[in-house]
XYZ file of C-alpha atoms in Angstrom:
355
model
C 121.790 96.041 94.462
C 118.222 94.959 95.140
C 116.576 92.632 92.467
C 112.974 91.950 92.280
C 111.477 89.364 89.586
C 108.049 90.234 88.491
C 106.456 87.029 87.545
C 103.991 88.244 84.831
C 103.094 86.130 81.960
C 106.331 87.819 80.137
C 108.386 88.146 83.379
C 110.913 90.725 83.955
C 113.529 92.146 86.684
C 113.535 95.315 88.651
C 116.959 96.434 89.582
C 117.374 99.141 92.494
C 120.719 100.695 92.951
C 122.957 103.616 92.272
C 124.637 103.979 89.215
C 122.424 102.247 86.838
C 122.242 104.817 84.152
C 125.993 104.176 83.586
C 125.360 100.672 83.320
C 122.265 100.669 81.066
C 124.091 99.694 77.649
C 125.429 96.303 79.297
C 121.864 95.544 80.961
C 120.122 96.202 77.546
C 122.607 93.724 75.990
C 121.683 90.950 78.247
C 117.971 91.203 77.732
C 117.345 92.381 74.218
C 118.915 91.539 70.671
C 118.208 95.169 69.773
C 121.000 97.183 67.959
C 119.077 100.437 67.707
C 117.538 102.259 70.633
C 115.318 105.221 70.671
C 115.275 106.879 74.223
C 112.057 108.738 74.999
C 112.449 111.565 77.587
C 111.003 114.841 78.597
C 113.061 117.823 77.780
C 113.990 118.360 81.499
C 115.134 114.963 81.956
C 116.806 114.724 78.693
C 119.186 117.465 79.666
C 119.960 116.086 83.076
C 120.797 112.299 82.051
C 120.294 112.045 78.317
C 123.919 112.615 77.656
C 125.107 110.005 80.316
C 122.666 107.280 79.085
C 123.529 107.798 75.300
C 127.134 107.527 76.391
C 126.376 104.018 78.055
C 124.301 102.782 75.252
C 127.318 103.660 72.701
C 129.770 102.159 74.627
C 127.925 98.874 74.442
C 127.914 99.078 70.780
C 124.274 100.395 70.347
C 123.173 103.024 67.890
C 121.141 105.104 70.228
C 119.149 108.683 69.747
C 117.117 110.405 72.035
C 113.532 111.895 71.339
C 112.420 114.656 73.872
C 108.910 115.523 74.613
C 107.492 118.423 76.487
C 107.496 118.147 80.178
C 103.976 117.384 81.739
C 100.609 115.438 81.361
C 99.560 117.290 78.348
C 102.222 115.702 76.323
C 100.649 112.355 76.756
C 98.244 112.607 74.002
C 97.756 111.192 70.350
C 99.484 113.842 68.674
C 102.621 113.154 70.426
C 102.310 109.407 70.123
C 101.920 109.732 66.018
C 104.955 112.074 65.993
C 107.148 109.619 67.902
C 106.140 106.604 65.753
C 106.485 108.470 62.444
C 109.812 109.394 63.504
C 110.932 106.015 64.289
C 109.497 104.861 60.933
C 111.623 107.588 59.332
C 114.666 106.263 60.960
C 113.921 102.800 60.018
C 113.206 101.117 63.371
C 112.310 97.452 63.227
C 110.638 94.793 65.293
C 114.389 94.038 66.606
C 115.015 97.379 67.858
C 113.914 98.772 71.439
C 113.054 101.763 73.258
C 114.054 103.186 76.500
C 111.835 105.405 78.712
C 113.765 107.670 80.744
C 111.668 109.707 83.089
C 108.570 109.946 84.913
C 105.210 108.467 84.588
C 104.190 110.534 81.592
C 107.154 109.336 79.757
C 106.732 105.685 80.920
C 103.038 105.541 79.914
C 103.609 106.713 76.396
C 106.796 104.971 75.806
C 105.156 101.702 76.582
C 102.187 102.462 74.584
C 104.637 103.102 71.425
C 106.470 100.072 72.242
C 103.143 97.917 72.448
C 101.965 99.164 69.007
C 104.802 99.938 66.774
C 105.098 97.181 64.464
C 102.804 95.240 66.719
C 105.372 95.259 69.600
C 108.935 96.031 70.356
C 111.058 95.687 73.429
C 111.252 98.643 75.960
C 112.954 99.240 79.288
C 111.858 101.533 81.960
C 114.244 103.855 83.601
C 112.125 105.781 86.156
C 113.692 109.010 87.463
C 110.937 109.781 90.112
C 110.243 108.184 93.295
C 106.465 108.193 91.833
C 107.202 106.374 88.693
C 109.648 104.003 90.194
C 106.872 102.751 92.683
C 103.876 103.059 90.198
C 103.962 103.721 86.492
C 107.067 101.666 85.796
C 105.675 98.597 87.414
C 102.946 96.598 86.127
C 102.660 97.060 82.299
C 99.812 99.475 82.123
C 100.725 102.100 79.343
C 98.496 104.579 77.371
C 97.960 108.153 76.364
C 95.042 110.760 77.315
C 91.983 111.856 75.524
C 90.061 115.164 76.388
C 87.638 112.847 78.125
C 89.914 111.294 80.453
C 93.578 109.899 81.509
C 94.751 106.993 79.711
C 91.581 106.292 77.639
C 93.573 104.677 75.099
C 96.039 102.091 76.318
C 97.624 98.699 76.351
C 98.686 95.930 78.821
C 102.248 95.453 77.735
C 105.267 94.783 80.221
C 109.067 96.147 79.868
C 111.741 93.853 79.488
C 113.602 95.422 82.326
C 113.206 98.210 85.011
C 116.264 100.145 86.082
C 115.719 102.165 89.260
C 118.745 104.425 89.498
C 118.531 106.055 92.857
C 121.021 108.738 91.974
C 118.181 110.358 90.020
C 116.211 110.935 93.056
C 118.889 113.121 94.742
C 118.081 115.698 91.910
C 114.368 115.720 92.663
C 112.945 119.055 94.076
C 111.122 118.654 97.254
C 107.501 118.985 95.902
C 108.266 116.062 93.342
C 109.814 113.976 96.385
C 106.533 114.605 98.233
C 104.510 113.759 95.063
C 106.007 110.131 95.271
C 105.451 110.005 98.947
C 101.680 110.522 98.132
C 101.660 107.362 96.089
C 103.687 105.794 98.984
C 100.742 106.546 101.460
C 98.300 104.512 99.274
C 100.727 101.451 99.604
C 101.073 102.155 103.483
C 97.477 102.073 103.869
C 96.924 98.907 101.423
C 99.718 96.843 102.887
C 100.330 98.362 106.427
C 103.478 96.986 108.049
C 106.989 98.018 107.092
C 105.926 100.362 104.554
C 103.752 102.399 106.891
C 106.414 102.338 109.572
C 109.058 103.716 107.188
C 106.828 106.643 106.061
C 105.891 107.276 109.832
C 109.457 107.330 110.776
C 110.402 109.638 108.027
C 111.574 108.657 104.326
C 115.366 109.442 103.617
C 118.361 107.969 101.971
C 118.802 105.398 104.663
C 115.534 103.757 104.115
C 114.700 104.791 100.620
C 115.991 101.719 98.972
C 114.107 99.525 101.458
C 110.863 101.411 100.679
C 111.259 100.970 96.910
C 111.716 97.466 97.235
C 108.589 96.855 99.683
C 106.239 98.913 97.324
C 107.395 97.529 94.219
C 106.966 93.971 95.726
C 103.681 94.726 96.911
C 102.373 96.164 93.696
C 104.174 93.034 91.638
C 102.487 90.580 93.888
C 99.109 92.246 93.106
C 99.850 92.536 89.268
C 101.242 88.897 88.963
C 97.593 87.709 90.163
C 95.664 89.925 87.939
C 97.756 91.127 85.236
C 95.022 92.553 82.874
C 93.143 94.248 85.961
C 89.801 92.184 85.568
C 89.653 92.001 89.520
C 91.938 92.302 92.353
C 94.316 94.500 90.624
C 91.727 97.441 90.965
C 92.603 97.566 94.546
C 95.747 99.499 93.504
C 93.237 102.349 92.561
C 92.878 103.310 96.177
C 92.599 107.118 96.134
C 92.452 107.113 92.506
C 88.691 107.331 91.592
C 88.469 110.804 93.234
C 92.165 111.698 92.494
C 91.937 111.252 88.682
C 88.772 113.446 88.855
C 90.569 116.064 90.868
C 93.340 116.028 88.350
C 90.986 116.445 85.510
C 88.963 119.101 86.895
C 92.203 121.072 87.906
C 93.308 120.741 84.330
C 96.294 118.510 85.691
C 97.672 121.299 87.682
C 97.239 119.147 90.707
C 100.070 116.505 90.653
C 99.327 112.964 90.731
C 100.427 111.923 94.195
C 98.675 114.909 95.726
C 95.535 114.098 93.800
C 95.689 110.501 95.296
C 96.268 111.872 98.759
C 93.080 114.274 98.354
C 91.119 111.097 97.156
C 92.093 109.048 99.980
C 91.458 111.746 102.861
C 88.115 112.130 101.069
C 87.603 108.241 101.797
C 88.758 107.927 105.143
C 86.949 111.040 106.463
C 83.717 110.401 104.454
C 80.624 109.774 106.729
C 80.236 106.302 105.063
C 83.679 105.258 106.122
C 82.001 103.622 109.269
C 84.057 100.523 109.245
C 87.452 102.507 109.636
C 88.343 102.563 113.199
C 88.955 105.811 114.854
C 92.619 105.037 115.806
C 93.313 103.956 112.426
C 91.717 106.895 110.655
C 93.843 109.258 112.974
C 96.896 107.268 112.097
C 96.367 107.780 108.397
C 95.480 111.516 108.981
C 98.625 111.824 110.886
C 100.795 110.574 108.196
C 99.190 112.867 105.632
C 99.740 115.709 108.045
C 103.477 114.763 108.515
C 104.293 115.402 104.994
C 102.330 118.653 105.006
C 99.685 117.645 102.341
C 97.034 120.028 101.288
C 93.824 118.001 101.427
C 91.392 120.897 100.213
C 89.205 119.808 97.248
C 87.517 122.876 95.859
C 84.976 121.133 93.690
C 81.508 120.044 93.930
C 80.681 116.649 94.731
C 78.636 116.284 91.792
C 81.497 117.471 89.254
C 83.937 115.256 90.764
C 81.304 112.137 90.516
C 80.743 113.298 86.834
C 84.432 113.239 86.051
C 84.930 110.048 88.000
C 81.981 108.702 85.735
C 83.777 109.409 82.517
C 86.844 107.676 83.955
C 87.806 103.975 83.140
C 86.712 103.052 86.559
C 83.086 103.516 85.679
C 80.833 100.370 85.024
C 77.824 99.771 83.122
C 74.488 101.005 84.752
C 75.933 104.350 85.840
C 77.971 102.827 88.601
C 81.558 103.659 89.578
C 84.224 101.469 91.200
C 85.924 102.824 94.313
C 88.162 101.205 96.772
C 87.138 102.166 100.465
C 89.173 101.602 103.623
C 87.791 99.235 106.464
C 91.371 99.165 107.858
C 94.874 99.509 107.498
C 95.993 96.498 105.427
C 92.175 95.774 104.939
C 90.738 97.677 101.613
C 87.799 96.646 99.661
C 86.584 97.364 95.950
C 83.123 98.374 95.895
C 80.863 99.254 93.038
C 78.316 102.109 93.718
C 75.819 104.522 91.915
C 76.327 108.142 91.920
C 73.471 108.727 94.446
C 75.212 106.105 96.622
C 78.502 107.832 96.421
C 76.995 111.175 97.403
C 75.468 109.500 100.291
C 78.959 107.720 101.197
C 80.568 111.192 101.188
C 77.773 112.931 102.816
C 77.708 115.910 100.332
C 74.843 117.603 98.347
C 76.047 117.221 94.517
C 75.903 121.154 94.182
C 78.166 121.643 97.291
C 81.870 122.166 97.462
C 83.777 119.364 99.240
C 85.734 121.763 101.647
């Protein structure tokens, strides 16, 4: 088993191993006084692992139930949030009880938000069941729900008590969901370089998956520990996300998050304004994207993308937008540009489609 300590203000451990869902009840008893547990999951994941998790919790003497939500980003809204907290109130959950997020990023985000606000805060545990959520949403304590105006407009910073990465769940992922996680992994490869990049270039498989998870999680943890509430350098983790979130929004969330991040990253490294990035490093990143057969087309006008990005949380006063640029592998920089400056950076007329 791999154990990682995340040293935030309220620190916690991330465990990586097979079979952790079957042991979840014992781990909950070690880190929380809760006797009642609500498991929030989506309908698909609940069918796969819900019974197994409930059995583990009940064997550990816990009173557990499961609350399934619909699959997909569209469930991460204020209506779903209100339904969950009202159900908890009806079941008489108290501050001493706890939640478990069993699923991907959508489930993790809304569960964390419920935990941080129900009775002003109760314990919660993350059990990510996708590669993407294991290296991204489950780590760092960012929780939230979406508004029509954009992703995660309403949210909190609230850390889990524990993260259990049961790698058995990754065996059941369809190939497109594995690739979705690799998309987020490519972000880490560009940010950190080194062994993360080398693993992805070699090819991610079961032989190096645990090590890949460990490296990505440790990298994110190291950034979060120094800027837990994202007031500065934590924004570097948004590489590819400024345009990525805009692409997701314009597609009405039909483009998966990991793919959108890769599209956003590809726009950055191929932009005329990316003059600091050496040709051989640009080619290395492009070859990595090609290796996993990512579709990098962006069928939206530059102006529409920038308008969507301006309504995202990455916007700043003065009609400026935060964006992470790539000066080199392992050398990325957060910059703050106006819409006109971004159009010049990308070399596009606002009314012309990207590609």
